[in-house]
Short mmCIF file of C-alpha atoms in Angstrom, two decimals:
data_model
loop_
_atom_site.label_atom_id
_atom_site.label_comp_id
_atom_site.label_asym_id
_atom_site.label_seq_id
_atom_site.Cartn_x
_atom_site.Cartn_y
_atom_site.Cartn_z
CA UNK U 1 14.71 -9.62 -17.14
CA UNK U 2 14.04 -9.85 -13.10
CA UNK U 3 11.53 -7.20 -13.53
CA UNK U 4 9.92 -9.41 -16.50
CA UNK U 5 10.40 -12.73 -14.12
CA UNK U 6 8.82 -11.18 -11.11
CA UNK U 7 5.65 -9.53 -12.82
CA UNK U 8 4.92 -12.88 -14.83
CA UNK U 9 5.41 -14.37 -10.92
CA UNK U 10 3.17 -12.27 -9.57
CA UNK U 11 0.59 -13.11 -12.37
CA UNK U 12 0.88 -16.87 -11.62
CA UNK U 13 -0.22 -15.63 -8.07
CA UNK U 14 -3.18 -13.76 -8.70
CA UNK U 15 -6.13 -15.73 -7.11
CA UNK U 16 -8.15 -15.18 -10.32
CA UNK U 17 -11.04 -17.41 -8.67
CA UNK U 18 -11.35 -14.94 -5.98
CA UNK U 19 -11.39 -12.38 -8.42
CA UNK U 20 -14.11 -13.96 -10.66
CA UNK U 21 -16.24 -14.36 -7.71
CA UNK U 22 -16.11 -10.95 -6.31
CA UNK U 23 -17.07 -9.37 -9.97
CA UNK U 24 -19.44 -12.06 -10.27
CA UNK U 25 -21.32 -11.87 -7.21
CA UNK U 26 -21.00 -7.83 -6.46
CA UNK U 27 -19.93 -5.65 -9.97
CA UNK U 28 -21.84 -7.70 -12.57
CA UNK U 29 -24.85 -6.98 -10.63
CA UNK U 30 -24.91 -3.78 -10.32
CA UNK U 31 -23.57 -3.16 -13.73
CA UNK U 32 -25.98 -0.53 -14.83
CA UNK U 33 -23.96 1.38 -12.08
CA UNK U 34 -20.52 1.03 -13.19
CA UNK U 35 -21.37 1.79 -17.04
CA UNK U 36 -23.83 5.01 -15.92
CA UNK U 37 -20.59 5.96 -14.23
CA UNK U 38 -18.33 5.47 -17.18
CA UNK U 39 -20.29 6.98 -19.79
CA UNK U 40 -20.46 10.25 -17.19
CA UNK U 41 -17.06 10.47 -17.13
CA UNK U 42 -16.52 10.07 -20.63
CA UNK U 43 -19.27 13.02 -21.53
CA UNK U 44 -17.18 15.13 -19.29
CA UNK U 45 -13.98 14.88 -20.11
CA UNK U 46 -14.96 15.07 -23.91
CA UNK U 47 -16.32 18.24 -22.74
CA UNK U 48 -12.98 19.52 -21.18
CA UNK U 49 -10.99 18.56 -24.00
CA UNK U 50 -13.29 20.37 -26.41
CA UNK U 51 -13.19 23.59 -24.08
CA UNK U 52 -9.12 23.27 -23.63
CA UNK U 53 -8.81 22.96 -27.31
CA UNK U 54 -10.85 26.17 -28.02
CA UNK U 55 -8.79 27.89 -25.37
CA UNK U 56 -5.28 26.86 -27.20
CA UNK U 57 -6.86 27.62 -30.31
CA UNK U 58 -7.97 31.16 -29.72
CA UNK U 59 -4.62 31.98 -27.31
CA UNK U 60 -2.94 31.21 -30.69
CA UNK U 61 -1.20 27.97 -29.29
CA UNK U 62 -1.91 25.95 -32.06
CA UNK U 63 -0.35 28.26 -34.35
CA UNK U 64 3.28 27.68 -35.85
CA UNK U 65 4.93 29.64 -38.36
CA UNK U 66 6.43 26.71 -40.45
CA UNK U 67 3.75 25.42 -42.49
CA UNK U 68 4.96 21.74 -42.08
CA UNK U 69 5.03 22.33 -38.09
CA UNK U 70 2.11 23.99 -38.02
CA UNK U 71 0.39 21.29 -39.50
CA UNK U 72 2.04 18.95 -37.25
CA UNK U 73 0.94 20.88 -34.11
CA UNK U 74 -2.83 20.47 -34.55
CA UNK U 75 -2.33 16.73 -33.63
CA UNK U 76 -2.73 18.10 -30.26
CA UNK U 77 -6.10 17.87 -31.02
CA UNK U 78 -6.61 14.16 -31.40
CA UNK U 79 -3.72 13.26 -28.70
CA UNK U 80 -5.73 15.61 -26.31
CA UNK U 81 -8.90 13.77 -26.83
CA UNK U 82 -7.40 10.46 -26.46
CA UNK U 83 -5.50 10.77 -23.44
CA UNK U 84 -8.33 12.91 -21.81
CA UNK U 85 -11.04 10.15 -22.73
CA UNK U 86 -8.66 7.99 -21.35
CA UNK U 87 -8.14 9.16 -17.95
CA UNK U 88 -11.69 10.17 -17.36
CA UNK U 89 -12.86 6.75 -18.70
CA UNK U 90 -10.05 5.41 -16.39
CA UNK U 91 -11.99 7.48 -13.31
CA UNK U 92 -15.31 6.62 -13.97
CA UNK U 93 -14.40 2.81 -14.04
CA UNK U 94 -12.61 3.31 -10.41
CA UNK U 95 -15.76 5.68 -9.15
CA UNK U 96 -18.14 2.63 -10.35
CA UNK U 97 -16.49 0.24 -8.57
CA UNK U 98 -16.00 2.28 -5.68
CA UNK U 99 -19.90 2.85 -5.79
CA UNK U 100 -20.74 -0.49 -6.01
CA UNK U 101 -18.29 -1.75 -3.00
CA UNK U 102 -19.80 1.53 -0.79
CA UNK U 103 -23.08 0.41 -1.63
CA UNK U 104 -22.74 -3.57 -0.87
CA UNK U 105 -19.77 -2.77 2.07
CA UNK U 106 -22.15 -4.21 4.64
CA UNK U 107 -23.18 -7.21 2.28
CA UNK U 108 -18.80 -7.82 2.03
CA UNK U 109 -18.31 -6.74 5.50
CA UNK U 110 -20.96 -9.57 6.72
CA UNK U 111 -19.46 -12.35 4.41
CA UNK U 112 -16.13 -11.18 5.27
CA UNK U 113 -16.81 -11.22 9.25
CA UNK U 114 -18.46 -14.76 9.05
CA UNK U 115 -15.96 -16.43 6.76
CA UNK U 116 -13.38 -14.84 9.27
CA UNK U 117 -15.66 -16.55 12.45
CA UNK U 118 -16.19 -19.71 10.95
CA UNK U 119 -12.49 -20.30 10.20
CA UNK U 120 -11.54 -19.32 14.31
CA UNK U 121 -14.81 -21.27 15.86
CA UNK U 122 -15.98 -24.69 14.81
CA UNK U 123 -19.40 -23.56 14.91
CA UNK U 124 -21.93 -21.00 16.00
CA UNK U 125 -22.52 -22.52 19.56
CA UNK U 126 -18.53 -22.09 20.13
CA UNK U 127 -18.66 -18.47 18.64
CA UNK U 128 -21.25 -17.79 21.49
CA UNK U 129 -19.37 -19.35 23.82
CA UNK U 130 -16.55 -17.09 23.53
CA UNK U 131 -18.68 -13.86 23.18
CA UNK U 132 -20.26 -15.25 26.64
CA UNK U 133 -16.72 -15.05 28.40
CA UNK U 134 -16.56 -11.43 27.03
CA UNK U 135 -19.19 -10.10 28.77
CA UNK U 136 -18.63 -12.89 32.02
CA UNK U 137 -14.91 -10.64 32.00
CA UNK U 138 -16.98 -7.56 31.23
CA UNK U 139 -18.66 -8.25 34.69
CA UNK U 140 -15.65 -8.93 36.37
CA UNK U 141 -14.36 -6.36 35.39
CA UNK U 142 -16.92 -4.09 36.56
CA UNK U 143 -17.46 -5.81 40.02
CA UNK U 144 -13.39 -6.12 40.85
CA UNK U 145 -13.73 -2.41 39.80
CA UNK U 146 -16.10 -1.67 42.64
CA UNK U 147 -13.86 -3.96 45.23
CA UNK U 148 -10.53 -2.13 44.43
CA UNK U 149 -12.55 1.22 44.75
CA UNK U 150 -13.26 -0.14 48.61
CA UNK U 151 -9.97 -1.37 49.06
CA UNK U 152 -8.56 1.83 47.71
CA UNK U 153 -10.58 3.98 49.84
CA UNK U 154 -10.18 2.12 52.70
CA UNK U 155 -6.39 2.19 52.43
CA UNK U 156 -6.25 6.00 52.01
CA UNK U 157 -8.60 6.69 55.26
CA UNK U 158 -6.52 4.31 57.35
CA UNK U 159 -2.97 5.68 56.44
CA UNK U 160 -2.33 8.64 59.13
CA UNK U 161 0.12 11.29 58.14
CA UNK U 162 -0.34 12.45 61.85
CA UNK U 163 -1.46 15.80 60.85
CA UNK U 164 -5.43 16.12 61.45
CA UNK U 165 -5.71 18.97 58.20
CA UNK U 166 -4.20 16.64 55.83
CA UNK U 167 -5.78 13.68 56.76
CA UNK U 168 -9.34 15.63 56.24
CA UNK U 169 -8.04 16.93 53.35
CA UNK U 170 -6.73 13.41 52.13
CA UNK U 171 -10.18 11.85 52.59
CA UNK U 172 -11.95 14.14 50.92
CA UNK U 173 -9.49 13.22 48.05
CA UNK U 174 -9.78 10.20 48.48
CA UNK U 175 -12.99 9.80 48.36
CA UNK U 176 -14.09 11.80 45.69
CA UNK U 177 -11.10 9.93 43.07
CA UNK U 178 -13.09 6.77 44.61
CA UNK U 179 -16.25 8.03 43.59
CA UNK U 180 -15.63 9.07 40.26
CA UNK U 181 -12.53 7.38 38.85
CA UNK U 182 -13.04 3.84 40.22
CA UNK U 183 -13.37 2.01 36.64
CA UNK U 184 -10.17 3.71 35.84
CA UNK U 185 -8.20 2.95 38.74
CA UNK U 186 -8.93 -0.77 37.90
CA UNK U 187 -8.51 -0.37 34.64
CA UNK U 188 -5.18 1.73 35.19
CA UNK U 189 -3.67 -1.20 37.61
CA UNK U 190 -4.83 -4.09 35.35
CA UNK U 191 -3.18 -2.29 32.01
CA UNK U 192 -0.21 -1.94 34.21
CA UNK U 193 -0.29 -5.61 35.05
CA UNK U 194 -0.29 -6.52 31.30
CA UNK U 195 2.56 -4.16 30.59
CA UNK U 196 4.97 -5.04 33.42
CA UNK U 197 4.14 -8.64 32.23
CA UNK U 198 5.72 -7.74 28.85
CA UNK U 199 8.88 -6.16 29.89
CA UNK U 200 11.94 -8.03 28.90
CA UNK U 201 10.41 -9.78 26.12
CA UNK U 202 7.14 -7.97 24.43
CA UNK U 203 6.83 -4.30 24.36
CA UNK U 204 2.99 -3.96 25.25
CA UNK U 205 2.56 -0.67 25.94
CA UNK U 206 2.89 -0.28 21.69
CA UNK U 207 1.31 -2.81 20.64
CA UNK U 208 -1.61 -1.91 23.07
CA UNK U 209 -1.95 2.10 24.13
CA UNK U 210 -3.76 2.14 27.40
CA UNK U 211 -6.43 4.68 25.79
CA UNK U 212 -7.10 1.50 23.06
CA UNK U 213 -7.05 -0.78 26.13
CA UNK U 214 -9.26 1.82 28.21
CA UNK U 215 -11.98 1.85 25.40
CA UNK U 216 -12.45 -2.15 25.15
CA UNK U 217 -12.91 -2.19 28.51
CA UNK U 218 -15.91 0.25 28.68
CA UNK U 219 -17.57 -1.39 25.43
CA UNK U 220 -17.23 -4.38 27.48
CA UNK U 221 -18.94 -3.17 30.31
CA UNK U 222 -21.63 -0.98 28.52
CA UNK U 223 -22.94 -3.48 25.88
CA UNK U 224 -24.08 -7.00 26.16
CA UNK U 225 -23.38 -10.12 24.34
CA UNK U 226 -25.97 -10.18 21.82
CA UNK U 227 -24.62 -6.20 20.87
CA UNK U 228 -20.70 -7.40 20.68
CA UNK U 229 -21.03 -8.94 17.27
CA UNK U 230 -22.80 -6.06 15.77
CA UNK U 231 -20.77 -3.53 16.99
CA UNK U 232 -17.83 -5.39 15.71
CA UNK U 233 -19.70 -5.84 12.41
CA UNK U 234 -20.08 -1.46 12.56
CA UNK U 235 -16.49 -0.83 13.09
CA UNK U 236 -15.38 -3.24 10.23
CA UNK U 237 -18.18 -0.95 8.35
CA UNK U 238 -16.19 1.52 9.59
CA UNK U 239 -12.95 0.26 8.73
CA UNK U 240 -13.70 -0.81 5.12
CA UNK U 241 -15.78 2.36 4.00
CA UNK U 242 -12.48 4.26 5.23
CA UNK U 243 -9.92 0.99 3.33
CA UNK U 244 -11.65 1.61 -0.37
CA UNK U 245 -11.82 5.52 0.64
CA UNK U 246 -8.22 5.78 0.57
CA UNK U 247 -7.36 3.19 -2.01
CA UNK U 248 -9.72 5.54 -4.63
CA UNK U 249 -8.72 8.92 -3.69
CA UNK U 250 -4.61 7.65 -4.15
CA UNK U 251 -5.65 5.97 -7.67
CA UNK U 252 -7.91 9.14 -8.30
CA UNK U 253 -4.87 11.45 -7.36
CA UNK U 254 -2.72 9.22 -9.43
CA UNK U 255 -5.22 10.13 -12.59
CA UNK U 256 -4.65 13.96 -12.05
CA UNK U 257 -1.19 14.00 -12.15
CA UNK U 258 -0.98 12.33 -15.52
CA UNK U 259 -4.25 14.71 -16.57
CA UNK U 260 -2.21 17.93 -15.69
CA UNK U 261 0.92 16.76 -17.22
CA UNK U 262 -1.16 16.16 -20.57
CA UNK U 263 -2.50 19.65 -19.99
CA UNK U 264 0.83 21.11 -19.45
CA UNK U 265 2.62 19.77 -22.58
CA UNK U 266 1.19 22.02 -25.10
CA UNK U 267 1.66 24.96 -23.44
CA UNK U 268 5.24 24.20 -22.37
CA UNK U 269 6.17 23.03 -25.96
CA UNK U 270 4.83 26.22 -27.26
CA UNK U 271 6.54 28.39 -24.47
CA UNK U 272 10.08 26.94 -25.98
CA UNK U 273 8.65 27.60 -29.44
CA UNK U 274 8.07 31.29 -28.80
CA UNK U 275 11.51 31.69 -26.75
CA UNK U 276 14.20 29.72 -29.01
CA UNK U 277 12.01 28.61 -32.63
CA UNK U 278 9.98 31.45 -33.77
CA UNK U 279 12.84 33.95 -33.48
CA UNK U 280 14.42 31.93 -36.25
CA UNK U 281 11.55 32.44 -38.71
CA UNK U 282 11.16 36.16 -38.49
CA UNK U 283 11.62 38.03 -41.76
CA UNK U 284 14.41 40.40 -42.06
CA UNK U 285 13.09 43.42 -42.45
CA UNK U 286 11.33 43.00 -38.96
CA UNK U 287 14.54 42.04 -37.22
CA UNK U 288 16.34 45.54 -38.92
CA UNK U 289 12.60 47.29 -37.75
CA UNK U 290 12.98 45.96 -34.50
CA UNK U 291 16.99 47.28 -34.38
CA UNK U 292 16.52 50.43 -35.47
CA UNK U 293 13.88 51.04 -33.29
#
C-alpha cells in the first residue's frame, strides 16, 4: 500500500506541461527520426529471434520426448518473438530520442542557459554587467599577478643568508620561479586566502580543488567578455551531450540484461530437462542396454 501511495504521489508530481512541451517542441518534430529508429530496431531483433530460433531448433532444444510437453515447448517460439520485439522496440524508442536530444542539445542547451540567465539577472544589460566584473577581476588578477611577482622577487634578493654561493644560487631561483610561475604564485596565495577563510566553518578546499580554482582563473585571464558566455554555453554542450550519454547507455544496459536472461531461459530449462526429465522417459530396454554395457 505505501509503495501504491507513493507511486500515485509521484504521478500527481509529474510536471506533465513540461513534458508536453519538450515532445512538442523537440520529438514531434523530428519524428521521422524516432520512428526510422524504431522500425530499425524492430527489423533487427525480428532477425535475431528468427536466427536464435533456428539455432534451438537444429541443437534439438525444442525437442521433448512427451508429446504433450513437446508441444508445449515450441511456445518458445512466439514468447521469443515477443519479448525480443519488445526490447529492441524498447531500444530503438530510447536511441530516437537520444538522437533527437544529441541533435537539438545546442537548441536545449541555449534555451536552457537563457531561461537559467533571465531568472538570476533582470535583464540583458545586468547580465553584461556582471560578465564585465569578470573580466575587470580577470585583469586584476593578471596585474596583482605581475606586482606579487616584484614583490616576491624583491623579497628573495634582499633576504641574506650571509653566504655569497647561496645567495647567487637563491637569485637565480628566485628569479627564474618569478619568471615563469608568477600567475601561479598569485593564484596559489589567493586560493589559500579563500581556504584559510573557510576553516572552522566551510570546508573549501572540497568544495573548490585548487586545480578547478587554477583553471577559472586562466579562462579568466585568456578570454574576454564577449567569449565568457559562449564558452559557458560549450561546456554545458559539453556537460549535456555527456548527461543523456550516460542516462542511455544505463537504460540501454538495463535492456541487455533482460535480453540475455530471455536468451538464457530456454537453454537452462532444457539443461534441467536433459539432467533430471528425460531420464524418466527412456524405454527399458535402453536402460538394461545401457547396464549391461
Amino acid at each position: 500500500m505505501e509503495y501504491i501511495s507513493y507511486s500515485s504521489e509521484l504521478f500527481k508530481n509529474i510536471d506533465w506541461n513540461f513534458i508536453w512541451s519538450i515532445i512538442r517542441d523537440i520529438v514531434i518534430p523530428n519524428s521521422g527520426t524516432l520512428i526510422f529508429n524504431i522500425i530499425l530496431f524492430l527489423f533487427l531483433g525480428f532477425i535475431i529471434t528468427i536466427m536464435y530460433c533456428v539455432f534451438l531448433w537444429r541443437k534439438g532444444i525444442l525437442k521433448r520426448t512427451p508429446r504433450y510437453y513437446n508441444w508445449a515447448v515450441k511456445l518458445y517460439i512466439p514468447l521469443l518473438l515477443i519479448g525480443i520485439l519488445y526490447i529492441f522496440g524498447q531500444w530503438g524508442f530510447l536511441r530516437g530520442i537520444y538522437k533527437i536530444l544529441d541533435n537539438e542539445k545546442a537548441v536545449i542547451v541555449q534555451e536552457v542557459f537563457e531561461g537559467s540567465m533571465s531568472q538570476v539577472f533582470e535583464s540583458e544589460e545586468a547580465k553584461n554587467k556582471f560578465i564585465l566584473s569578470l573580466q575587470g577581476l580577470a585583469i586584476k588578477a593578471k596585474s596583482g599577478s605581475q606586482d606579487y611577482a616584484v614583490i616576491f622577487e624583491n623579497y628573495l634578493k634582499n633576504h641574506n643568508t650571509g653566504n655569497s654561493v647561496v645567495n647567487k644560487t637563491k637569485n637565480k631561483l628566485a628569479k627564474h620561479i618569478v619568471n615563469h610561475y608568477s600567475d601561479d604564485l598569485y593564484k596559489l596565495t589567493v586560493y589559500a586566502f579563500i581556504t584559510s577563510a573557510g576553516r572552522g566553518h566551510i570546508d573549501f578546499s572540497e568544495a573548490l580543488p585548487y586545480e578547478e580554482f587554477s583553471t577559472v582563473m586562466d579562462l579568466l585571464l585568456e578570454v574576454g567578455y564577449k567569449d565568457i558566455e559562449k564558452v559557458v554555453i560549450d561546456k554545458l554542450n559539453k556537460w549535456f551531450a555527456l548527461v543523456i550519454s550516460s542516462q542511455y547507455n544505463a537504460m540501454v544496459k538495463s535492456l541487455l540484461i533482460l535480453l540475455f536472461l530471455i536468451l538464457i531461459i530456454p537453454l537452462l530449462e532444457y539443461f534441467i530437462y536433459k539432467q533430471w526429465i528425460a531420464p524418466k522417459y527412456v524405454p527399458k530396454t535402453t536402460r538394461i542396454k545401457n547396464n549391461n554395457s
